[in-house]
Tab-separated table of C-alpha atoms and ligand atoms in Angstrom:
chain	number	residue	atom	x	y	z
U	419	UNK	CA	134.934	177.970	51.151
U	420	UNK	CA	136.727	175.425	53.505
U	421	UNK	CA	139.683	173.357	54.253
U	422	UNK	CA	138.633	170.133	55.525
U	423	UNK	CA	141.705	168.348	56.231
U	424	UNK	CA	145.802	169.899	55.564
U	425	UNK	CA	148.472	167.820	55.494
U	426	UNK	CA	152.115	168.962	55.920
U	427	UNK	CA	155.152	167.150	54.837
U	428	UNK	CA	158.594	168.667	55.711
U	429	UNK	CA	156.768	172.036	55.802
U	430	UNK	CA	159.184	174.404	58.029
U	431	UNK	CA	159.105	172.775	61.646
U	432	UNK	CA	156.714	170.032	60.412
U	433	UNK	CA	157.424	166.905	59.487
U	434	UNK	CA	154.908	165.073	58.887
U	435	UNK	CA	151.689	166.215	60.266
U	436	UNK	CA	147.633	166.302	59.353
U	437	UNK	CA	144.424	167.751	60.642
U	438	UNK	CA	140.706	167.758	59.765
U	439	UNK	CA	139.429	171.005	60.608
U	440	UNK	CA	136.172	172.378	61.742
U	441	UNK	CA	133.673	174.912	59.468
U	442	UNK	CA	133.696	177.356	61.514
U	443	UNK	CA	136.367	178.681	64.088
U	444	UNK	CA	139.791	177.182	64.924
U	445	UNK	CA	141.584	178.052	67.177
U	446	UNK	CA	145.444	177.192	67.440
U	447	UNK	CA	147.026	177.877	70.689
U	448	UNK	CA	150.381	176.841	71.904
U	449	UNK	CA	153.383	178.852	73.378
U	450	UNK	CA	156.215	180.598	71.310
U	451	UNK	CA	157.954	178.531	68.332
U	452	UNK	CA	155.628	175.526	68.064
U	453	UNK	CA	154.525	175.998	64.561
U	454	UNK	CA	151.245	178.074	64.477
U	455	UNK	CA	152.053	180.823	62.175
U	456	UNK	CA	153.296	178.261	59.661
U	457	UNK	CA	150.224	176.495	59.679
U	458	UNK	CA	148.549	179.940	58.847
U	459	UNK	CA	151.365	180.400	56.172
U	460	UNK	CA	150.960	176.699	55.005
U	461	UNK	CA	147.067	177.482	54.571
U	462	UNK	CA	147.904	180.975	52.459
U	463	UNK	CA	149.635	179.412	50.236
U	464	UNK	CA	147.097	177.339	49.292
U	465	UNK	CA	146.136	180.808	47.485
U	466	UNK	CA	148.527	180.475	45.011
U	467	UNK	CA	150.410	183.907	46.133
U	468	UNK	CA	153.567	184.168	47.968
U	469	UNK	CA	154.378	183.654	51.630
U	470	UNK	CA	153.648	186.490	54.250
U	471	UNK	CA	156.415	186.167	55.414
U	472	UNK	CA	159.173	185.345	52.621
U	473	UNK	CA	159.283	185.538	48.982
U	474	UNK	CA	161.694	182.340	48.738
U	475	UNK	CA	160.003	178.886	48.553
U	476	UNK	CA	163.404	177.560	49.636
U	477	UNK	CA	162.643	178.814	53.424
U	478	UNK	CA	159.580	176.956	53.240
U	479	UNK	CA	161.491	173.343	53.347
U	480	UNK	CA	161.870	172.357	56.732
U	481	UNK	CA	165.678	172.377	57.399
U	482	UNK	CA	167.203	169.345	56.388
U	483	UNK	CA	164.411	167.990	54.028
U	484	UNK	CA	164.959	168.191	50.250
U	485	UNK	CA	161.084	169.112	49.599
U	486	UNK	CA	158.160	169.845	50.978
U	487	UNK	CA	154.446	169.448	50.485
U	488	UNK	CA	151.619	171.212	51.107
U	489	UNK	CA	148.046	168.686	50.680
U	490	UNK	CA	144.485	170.013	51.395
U	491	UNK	CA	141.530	169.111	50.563
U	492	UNK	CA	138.849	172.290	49.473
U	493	UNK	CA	135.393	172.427	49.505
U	494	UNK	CA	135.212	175.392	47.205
U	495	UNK	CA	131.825	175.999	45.519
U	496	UNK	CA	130.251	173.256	47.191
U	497	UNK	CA	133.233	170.664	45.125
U	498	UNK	CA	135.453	169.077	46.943
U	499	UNK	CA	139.310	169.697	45.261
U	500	UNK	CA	142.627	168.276	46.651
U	501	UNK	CA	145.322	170.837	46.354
U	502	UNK	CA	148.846	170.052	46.457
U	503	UNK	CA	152.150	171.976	46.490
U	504	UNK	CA	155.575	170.407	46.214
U	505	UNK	CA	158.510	172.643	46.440
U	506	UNK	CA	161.152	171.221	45.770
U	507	UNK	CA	165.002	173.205	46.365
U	508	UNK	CA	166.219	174.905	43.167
U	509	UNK	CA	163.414	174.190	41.663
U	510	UNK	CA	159.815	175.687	40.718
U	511	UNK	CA	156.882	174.920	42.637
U	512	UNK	CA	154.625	172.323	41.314
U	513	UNK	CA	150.900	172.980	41.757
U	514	UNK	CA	148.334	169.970	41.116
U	515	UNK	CA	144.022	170.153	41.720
U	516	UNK	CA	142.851	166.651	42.103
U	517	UNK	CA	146.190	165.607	40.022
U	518	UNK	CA	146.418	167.466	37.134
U	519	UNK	CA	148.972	170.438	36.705
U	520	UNK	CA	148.106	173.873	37.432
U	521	UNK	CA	150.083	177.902	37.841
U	522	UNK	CA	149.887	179.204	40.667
U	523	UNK	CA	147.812	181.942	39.861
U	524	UNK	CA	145.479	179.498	38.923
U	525	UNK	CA	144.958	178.269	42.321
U	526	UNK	CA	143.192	181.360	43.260
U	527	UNK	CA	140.271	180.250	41.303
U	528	UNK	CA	140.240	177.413	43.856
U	529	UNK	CA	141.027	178.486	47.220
U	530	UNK	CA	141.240	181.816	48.602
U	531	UNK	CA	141.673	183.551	52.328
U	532	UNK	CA	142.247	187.108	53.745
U	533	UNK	CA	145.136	187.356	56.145
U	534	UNK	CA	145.085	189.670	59.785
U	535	UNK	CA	148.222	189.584	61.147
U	536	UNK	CA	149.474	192.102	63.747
U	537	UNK	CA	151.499	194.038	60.681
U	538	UNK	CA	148.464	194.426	59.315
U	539	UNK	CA	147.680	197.178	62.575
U	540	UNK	CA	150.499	199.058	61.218
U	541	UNK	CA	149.344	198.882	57.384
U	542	UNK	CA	148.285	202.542	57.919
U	543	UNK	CA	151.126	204.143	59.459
U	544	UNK	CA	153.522	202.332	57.692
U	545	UNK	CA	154.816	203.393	53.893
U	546	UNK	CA	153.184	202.827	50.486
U	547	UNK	CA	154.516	199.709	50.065
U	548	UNK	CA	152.276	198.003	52.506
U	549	UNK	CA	149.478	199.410	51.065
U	550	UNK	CA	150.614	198.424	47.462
U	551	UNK	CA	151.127	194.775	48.950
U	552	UNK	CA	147.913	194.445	50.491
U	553	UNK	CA	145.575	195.753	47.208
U	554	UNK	CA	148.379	193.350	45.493
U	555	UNK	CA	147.110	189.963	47.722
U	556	UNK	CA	143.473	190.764	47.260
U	557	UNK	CA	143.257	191.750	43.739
U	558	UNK	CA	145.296	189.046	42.737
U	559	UNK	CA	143.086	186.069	44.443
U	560	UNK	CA	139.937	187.652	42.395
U	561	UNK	CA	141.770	188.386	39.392
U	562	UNK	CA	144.493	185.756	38.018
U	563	UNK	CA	145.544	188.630	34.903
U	564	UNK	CA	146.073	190.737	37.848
U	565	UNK	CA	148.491	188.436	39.389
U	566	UNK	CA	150.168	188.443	36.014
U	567	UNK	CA	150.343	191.374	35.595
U	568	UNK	CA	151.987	192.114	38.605
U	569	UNK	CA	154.880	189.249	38.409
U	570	UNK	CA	155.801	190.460	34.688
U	571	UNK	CA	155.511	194.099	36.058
U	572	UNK	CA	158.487	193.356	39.099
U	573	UNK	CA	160.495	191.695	36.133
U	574	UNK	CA	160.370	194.372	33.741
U	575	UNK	CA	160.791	196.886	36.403
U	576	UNK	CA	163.608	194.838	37.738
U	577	UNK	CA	165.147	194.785	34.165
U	578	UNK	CA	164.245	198.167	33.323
U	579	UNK	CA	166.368	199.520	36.342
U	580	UNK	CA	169.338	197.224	35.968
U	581	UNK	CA	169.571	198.811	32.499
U	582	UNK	CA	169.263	202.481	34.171
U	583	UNK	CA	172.484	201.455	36.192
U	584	UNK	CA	174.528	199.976	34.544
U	585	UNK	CA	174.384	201.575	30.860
U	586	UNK	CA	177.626	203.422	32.174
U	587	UNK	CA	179.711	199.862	32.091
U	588	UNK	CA	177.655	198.155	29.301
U	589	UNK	CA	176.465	201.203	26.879
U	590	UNK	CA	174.948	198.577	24.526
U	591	UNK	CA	172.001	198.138	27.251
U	592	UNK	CA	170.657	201.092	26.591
U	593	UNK	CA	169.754	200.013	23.253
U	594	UNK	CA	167.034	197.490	25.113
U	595	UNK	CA	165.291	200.275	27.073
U	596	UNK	CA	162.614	201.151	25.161
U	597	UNK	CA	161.435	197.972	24.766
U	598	UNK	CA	161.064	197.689	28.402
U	599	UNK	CA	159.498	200.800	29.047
U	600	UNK	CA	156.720	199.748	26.698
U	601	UNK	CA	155.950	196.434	28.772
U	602	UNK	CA	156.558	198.507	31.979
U	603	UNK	CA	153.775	200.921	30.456
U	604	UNK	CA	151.270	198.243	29.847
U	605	UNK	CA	151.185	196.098	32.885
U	606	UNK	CA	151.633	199.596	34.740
U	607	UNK	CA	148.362	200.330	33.125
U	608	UNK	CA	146.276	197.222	33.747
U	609	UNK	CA	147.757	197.471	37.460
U	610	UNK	CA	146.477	201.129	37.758
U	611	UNK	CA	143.215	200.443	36.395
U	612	UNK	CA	142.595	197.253	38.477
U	613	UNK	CA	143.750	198.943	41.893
U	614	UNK	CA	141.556	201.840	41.063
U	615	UNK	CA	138.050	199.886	40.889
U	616	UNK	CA	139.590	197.491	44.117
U	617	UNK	CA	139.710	200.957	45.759
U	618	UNK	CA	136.820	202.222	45.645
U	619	UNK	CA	135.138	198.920	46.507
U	620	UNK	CA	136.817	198.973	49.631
U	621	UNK	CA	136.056	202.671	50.457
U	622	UNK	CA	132.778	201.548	49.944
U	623	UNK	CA	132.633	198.687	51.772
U	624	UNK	CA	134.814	199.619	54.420
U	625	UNK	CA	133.530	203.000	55.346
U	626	UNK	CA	130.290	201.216	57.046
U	627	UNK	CA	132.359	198.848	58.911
U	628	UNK	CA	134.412	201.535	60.238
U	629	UNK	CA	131.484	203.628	60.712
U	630	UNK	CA	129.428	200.953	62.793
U	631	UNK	CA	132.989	199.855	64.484
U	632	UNK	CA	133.314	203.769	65.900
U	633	UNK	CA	129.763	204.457	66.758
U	634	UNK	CA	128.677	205.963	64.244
U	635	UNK	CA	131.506	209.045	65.200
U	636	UNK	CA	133.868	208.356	62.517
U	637	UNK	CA	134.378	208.311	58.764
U	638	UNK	CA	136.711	205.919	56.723
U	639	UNK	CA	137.731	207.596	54.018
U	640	UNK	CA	140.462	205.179	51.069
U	641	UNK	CA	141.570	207.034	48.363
U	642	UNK	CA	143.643	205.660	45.299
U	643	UNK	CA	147.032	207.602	44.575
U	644	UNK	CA	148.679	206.759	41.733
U	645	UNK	CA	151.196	208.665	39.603
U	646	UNK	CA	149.971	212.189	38.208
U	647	UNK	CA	150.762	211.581	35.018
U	648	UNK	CA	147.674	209.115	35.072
U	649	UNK	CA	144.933	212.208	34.766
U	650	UNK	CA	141.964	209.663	35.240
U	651	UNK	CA	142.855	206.301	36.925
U	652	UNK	CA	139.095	205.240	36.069
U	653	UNK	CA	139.708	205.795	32.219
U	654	UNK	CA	140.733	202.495	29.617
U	655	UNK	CA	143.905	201.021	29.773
U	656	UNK	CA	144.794	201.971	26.783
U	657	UNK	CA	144.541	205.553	27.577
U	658	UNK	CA	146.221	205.267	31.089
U	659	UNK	CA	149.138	203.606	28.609
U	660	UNK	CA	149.243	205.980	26.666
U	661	UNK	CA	149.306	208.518	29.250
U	662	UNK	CA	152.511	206.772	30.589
U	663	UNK	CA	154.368	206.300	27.583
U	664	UNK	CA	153.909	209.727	26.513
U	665	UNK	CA	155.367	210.476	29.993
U	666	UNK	CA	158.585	207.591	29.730
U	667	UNK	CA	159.096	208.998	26.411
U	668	UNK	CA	159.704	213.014	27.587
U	669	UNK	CA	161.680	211.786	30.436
U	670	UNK	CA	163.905	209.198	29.155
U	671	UNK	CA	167.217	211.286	29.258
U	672	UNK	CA	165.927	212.091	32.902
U	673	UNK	CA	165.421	208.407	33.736
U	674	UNK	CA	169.068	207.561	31.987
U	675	UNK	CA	170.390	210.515	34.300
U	676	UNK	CA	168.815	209.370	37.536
U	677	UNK	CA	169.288	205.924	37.051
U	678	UNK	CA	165.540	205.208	38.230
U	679	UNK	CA	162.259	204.207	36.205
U	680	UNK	CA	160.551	207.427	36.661
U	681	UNK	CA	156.285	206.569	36.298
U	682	UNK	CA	154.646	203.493	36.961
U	683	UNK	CA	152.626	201.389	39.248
U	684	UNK	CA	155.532	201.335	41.837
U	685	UNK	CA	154.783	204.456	43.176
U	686	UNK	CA	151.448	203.977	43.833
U	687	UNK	CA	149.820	204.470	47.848
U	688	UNK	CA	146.088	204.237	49.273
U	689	UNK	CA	145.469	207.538	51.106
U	690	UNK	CA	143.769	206.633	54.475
U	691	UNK	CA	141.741	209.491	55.865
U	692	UNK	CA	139.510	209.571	59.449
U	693	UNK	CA	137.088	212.243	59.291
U	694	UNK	CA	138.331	213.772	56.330
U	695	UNK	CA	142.705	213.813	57.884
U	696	UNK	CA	145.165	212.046	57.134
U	697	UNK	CA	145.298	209.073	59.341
U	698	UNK	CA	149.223	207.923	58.075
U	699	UNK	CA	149.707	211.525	59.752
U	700	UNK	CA	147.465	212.225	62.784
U	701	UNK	CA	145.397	209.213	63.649
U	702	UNK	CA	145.464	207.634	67.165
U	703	UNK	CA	146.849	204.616	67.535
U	704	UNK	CA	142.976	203.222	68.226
U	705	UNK	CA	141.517	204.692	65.124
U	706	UNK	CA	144.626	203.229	62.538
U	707	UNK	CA	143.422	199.725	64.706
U	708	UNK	CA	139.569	200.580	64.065
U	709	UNK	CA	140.574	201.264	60.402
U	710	UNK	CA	143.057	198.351	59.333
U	711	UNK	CA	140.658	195.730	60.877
U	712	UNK	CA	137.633	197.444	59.113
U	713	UNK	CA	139.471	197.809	55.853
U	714	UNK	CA	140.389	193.690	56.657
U	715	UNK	CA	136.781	192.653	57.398
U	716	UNK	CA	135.858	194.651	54.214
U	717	UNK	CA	138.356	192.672	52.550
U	718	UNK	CA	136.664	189.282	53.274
U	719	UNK	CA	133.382	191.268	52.520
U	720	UNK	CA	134.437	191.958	48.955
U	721	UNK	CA	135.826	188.088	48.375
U	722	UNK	CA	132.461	187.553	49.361
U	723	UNK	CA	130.148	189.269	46.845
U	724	UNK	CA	132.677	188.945	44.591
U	725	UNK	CA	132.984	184.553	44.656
U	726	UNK	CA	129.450	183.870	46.357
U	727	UNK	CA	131.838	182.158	49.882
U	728	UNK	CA	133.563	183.986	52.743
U	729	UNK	CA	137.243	183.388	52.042
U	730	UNK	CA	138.905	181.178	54.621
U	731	UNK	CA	139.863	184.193	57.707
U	732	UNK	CA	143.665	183.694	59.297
U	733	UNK	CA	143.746	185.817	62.188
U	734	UNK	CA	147.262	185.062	63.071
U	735	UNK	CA	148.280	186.308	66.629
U	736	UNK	CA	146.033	189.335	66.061
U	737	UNK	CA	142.756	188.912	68.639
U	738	UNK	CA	145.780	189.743	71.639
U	739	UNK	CA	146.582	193.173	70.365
U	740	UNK	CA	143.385	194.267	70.310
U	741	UNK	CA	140.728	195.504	73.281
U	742	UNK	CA	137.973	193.920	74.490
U	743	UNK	CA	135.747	195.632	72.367
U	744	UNK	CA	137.385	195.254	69.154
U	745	UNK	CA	138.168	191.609	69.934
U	746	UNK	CA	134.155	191.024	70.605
U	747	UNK	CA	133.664	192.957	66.854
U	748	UNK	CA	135.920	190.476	65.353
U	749	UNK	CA	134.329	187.543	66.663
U	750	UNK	CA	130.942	188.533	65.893
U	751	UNK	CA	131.805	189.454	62.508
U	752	UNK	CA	133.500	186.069	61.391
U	753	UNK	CA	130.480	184.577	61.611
U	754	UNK	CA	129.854	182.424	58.415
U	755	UNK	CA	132.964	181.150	57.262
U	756	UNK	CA	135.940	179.532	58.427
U	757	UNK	CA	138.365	181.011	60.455
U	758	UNK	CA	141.620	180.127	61.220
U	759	UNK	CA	142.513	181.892	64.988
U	760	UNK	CA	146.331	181.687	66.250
U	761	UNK	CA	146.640	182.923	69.797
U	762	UNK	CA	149.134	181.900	72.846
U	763	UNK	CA	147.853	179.379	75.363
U	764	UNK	CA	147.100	181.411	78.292
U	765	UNK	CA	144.142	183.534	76.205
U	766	UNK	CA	140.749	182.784	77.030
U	767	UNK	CA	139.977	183.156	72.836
U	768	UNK	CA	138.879	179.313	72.721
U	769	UNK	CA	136.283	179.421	75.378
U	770	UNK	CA	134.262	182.326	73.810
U	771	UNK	CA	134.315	180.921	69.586
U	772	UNK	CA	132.648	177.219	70.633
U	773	UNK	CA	134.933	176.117	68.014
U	774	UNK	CA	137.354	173.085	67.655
U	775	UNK	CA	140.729	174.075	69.702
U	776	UNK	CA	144.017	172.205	69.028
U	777	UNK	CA	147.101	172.795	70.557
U	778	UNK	CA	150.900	173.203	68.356
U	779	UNK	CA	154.083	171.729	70.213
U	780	UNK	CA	156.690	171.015	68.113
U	781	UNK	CA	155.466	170.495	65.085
U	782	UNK	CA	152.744	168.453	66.583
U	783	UNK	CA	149.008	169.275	66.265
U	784	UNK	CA	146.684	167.574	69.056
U	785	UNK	CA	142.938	168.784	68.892
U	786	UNK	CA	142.334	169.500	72.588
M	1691	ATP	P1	154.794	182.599	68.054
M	1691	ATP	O1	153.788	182.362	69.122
M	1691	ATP	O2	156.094	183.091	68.621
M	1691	ATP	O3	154.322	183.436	66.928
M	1691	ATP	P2	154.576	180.252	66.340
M	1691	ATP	O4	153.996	179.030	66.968
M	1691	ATP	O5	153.702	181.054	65.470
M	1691	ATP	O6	155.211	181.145	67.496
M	1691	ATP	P3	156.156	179.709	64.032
M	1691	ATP	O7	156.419	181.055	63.465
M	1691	ATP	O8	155.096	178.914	63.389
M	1691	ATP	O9	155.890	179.810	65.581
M	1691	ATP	O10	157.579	178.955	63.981
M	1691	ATP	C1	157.867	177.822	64.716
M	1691	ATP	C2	159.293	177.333	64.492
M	1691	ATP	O11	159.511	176.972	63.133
M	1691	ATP	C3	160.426	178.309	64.842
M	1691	ATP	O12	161.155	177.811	65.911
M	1691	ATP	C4	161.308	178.321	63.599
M	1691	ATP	O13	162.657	178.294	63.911
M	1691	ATP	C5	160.881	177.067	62.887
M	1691	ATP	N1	161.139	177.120	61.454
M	1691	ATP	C6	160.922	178.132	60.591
M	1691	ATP	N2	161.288	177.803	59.355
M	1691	ATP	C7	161.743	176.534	59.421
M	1691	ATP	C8	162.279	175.633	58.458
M	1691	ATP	N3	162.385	175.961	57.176
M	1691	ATP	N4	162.644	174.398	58.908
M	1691	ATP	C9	162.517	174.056	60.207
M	1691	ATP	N5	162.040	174.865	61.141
M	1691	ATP	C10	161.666	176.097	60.768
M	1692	MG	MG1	153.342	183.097	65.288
């Protein structure tokens, strides 16, 4: 999978701008400000999910436009697809492939990448809801129910707790609950039962990487937590609903008296272990860098024997933070697919990829 040629039209600092880029490795210098990380962000959202970086379209529109467009064209399965994305302010996003409506969930069928961002160094140390977000991005590019599932899950769960707060004012609400904790309870099971299988892929696919990455010294292990009411995460939906329902239904007085939903896919975590600890707890600041770019690279890995392509790789800002060594991993492992590589001018990334360079000033892109 490739992007041949983006063009960006009143796209946050760009206003009107287009490049053809290379198979293999880009690289994007330019100093502070110029426009590189929303090139990377313009490119992600070619994925159909939400921005890294904001979950309003409105920020998107380059200040003082009234809309903005995202146009690409895709070689994705060896077919060639224009992709374009208007957003438009107060309005939904409009989606076309080669002119003819589509969701946005559907556009993961079309284009897909994995993200690297320095954040994603921290994924380990930092809470569950980082974890949550990044099985969320993956799953959902491979699985379009997923993605569903998980935008009616943050409405129901977004109704379902309004209701939990303010029954006191409007006592009628209460009356509605039920009914929500019964949608809650089914997309909390598909959720659960989708991030379990995703999990163990990783651990599997990760654990070599890591493995390989560490010289042979140390072992990756990923671990699915979800709620304990769920006995088996691995077992059918319709048992894991069950499971929760039965669990809603003991504790609804407790969920009326707390004024939170109680079970669900909200509280669940990856446990991250090196060498059998916890690495949210004692790993060094090396080994959570070894582990978040192995559990990345596996990442890609998966999109890989899961679609038949590498997804397009966005290394945004990342190859600085890392050592020497780790940097030479990464480049030697992105072999294969295209990669999109953001790093400030005065790095000497460009000369060692062979790549195409081009340089960002101002919402200008000049191939060097
Ligand atoms: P760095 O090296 O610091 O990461 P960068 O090249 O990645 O810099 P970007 O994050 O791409 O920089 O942002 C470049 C500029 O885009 C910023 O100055 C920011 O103010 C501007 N910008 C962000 N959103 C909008 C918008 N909606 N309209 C216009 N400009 C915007
Ligand atoms: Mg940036």
């Amino acid at each position: 999978m490739k992007i041949d040629r983006i063009a960006l039209s009143g796209f946050r600092n760009y206003d009107e701008e287009a490049i053809e880029l290379g198979p293999d490795v880009n690289v994007i210098t330019g100093v502070n400000a110029q426009g590189k990380t929303n090139l990377l962000e313009a490119v992600y959202l070619l994925t159909g999910g939400h921005s890294f970086r904001t979950r309003f379209d409105r920020e998107l529109i380059g200040f003082g436009c009234d809309w903005a467009s995202i146009l690409a064209d895709v070689d994705s399965g060896g077919r060639e697809q224009t992709v374009r994305i208007l957003f438009r302010r107060g309005l939904r996003r409009q989606v076309t492939v080669n002119g003819a409506k589509k969701t946005s969930s559907e556009l993961s069928g079309v284009m897909r990448a994995v993200l690297f961002s320095p954040d994603d160094l921290y994924l380990i140390k930092e809470g569950a809801s980082a974890r949550r977000r990044l099985m969320d991005n993956a799953i959902s590019q491979l699985r379009p129910r997923y993605a569903k599932a998980v935008t009616d899950f943050n409405r129901l769960y977004e109704n379902k707790t309004r209701i939990l707060k303010d029954w006191r004012e409007k006592p009628r609400l209460l009356d509605t609950l039920d009914e929500f904790s019964d949608g809650l309870a089914r997309c909390s099971a598909a959720i659960i039962r989708y991030r379990a299988s995703f999990a163990q892929r990783l651990r599997e696919t990760a654990a070599p990487i890591h493995r390989e990455f560490s010289g042979g010294r140390e072992e990756l292990g990923i671990a699915y937590k979800t709620v304990s009411t769920v006995t088996d995460p691995m077992a059918s939906t319709e048992e894991i609903y069950y499971q929760i329902c039965e669990h809603q239904e003991r504790h609804r007085q407790a969920e009326i008296d707390s004024g939170q939903c109680l079970t669900g896919a909200h509280k669940d975590d990856l446990e991250i272990s090196v060498n059998g600890t916890s690495a949210r707890s004692y790993a060094s600041q090396g080994q959570t860098r070894t582990a978040a770019l192995s559990i990345k690279l596996a990442e890609r890995d998966i999109f890989r024997a899961e679609t038949g392509e590498y997804p397009v790789l966005l290394l945004d800002d990342v190859l600085s933070e890392l050592d020497a060594g780790r940097q030479e991993f990464v480049l030697n492992r992105v072999a294969g697919g295209q990669t999109l590589i953001t790093c400030c001018e005065d790095e000497n990334i460009s000369s060692r990829t062979g790549g195409r360079v081009f340089t960002v000033a101002s919402g200008r892109i000049r191939e060097a």
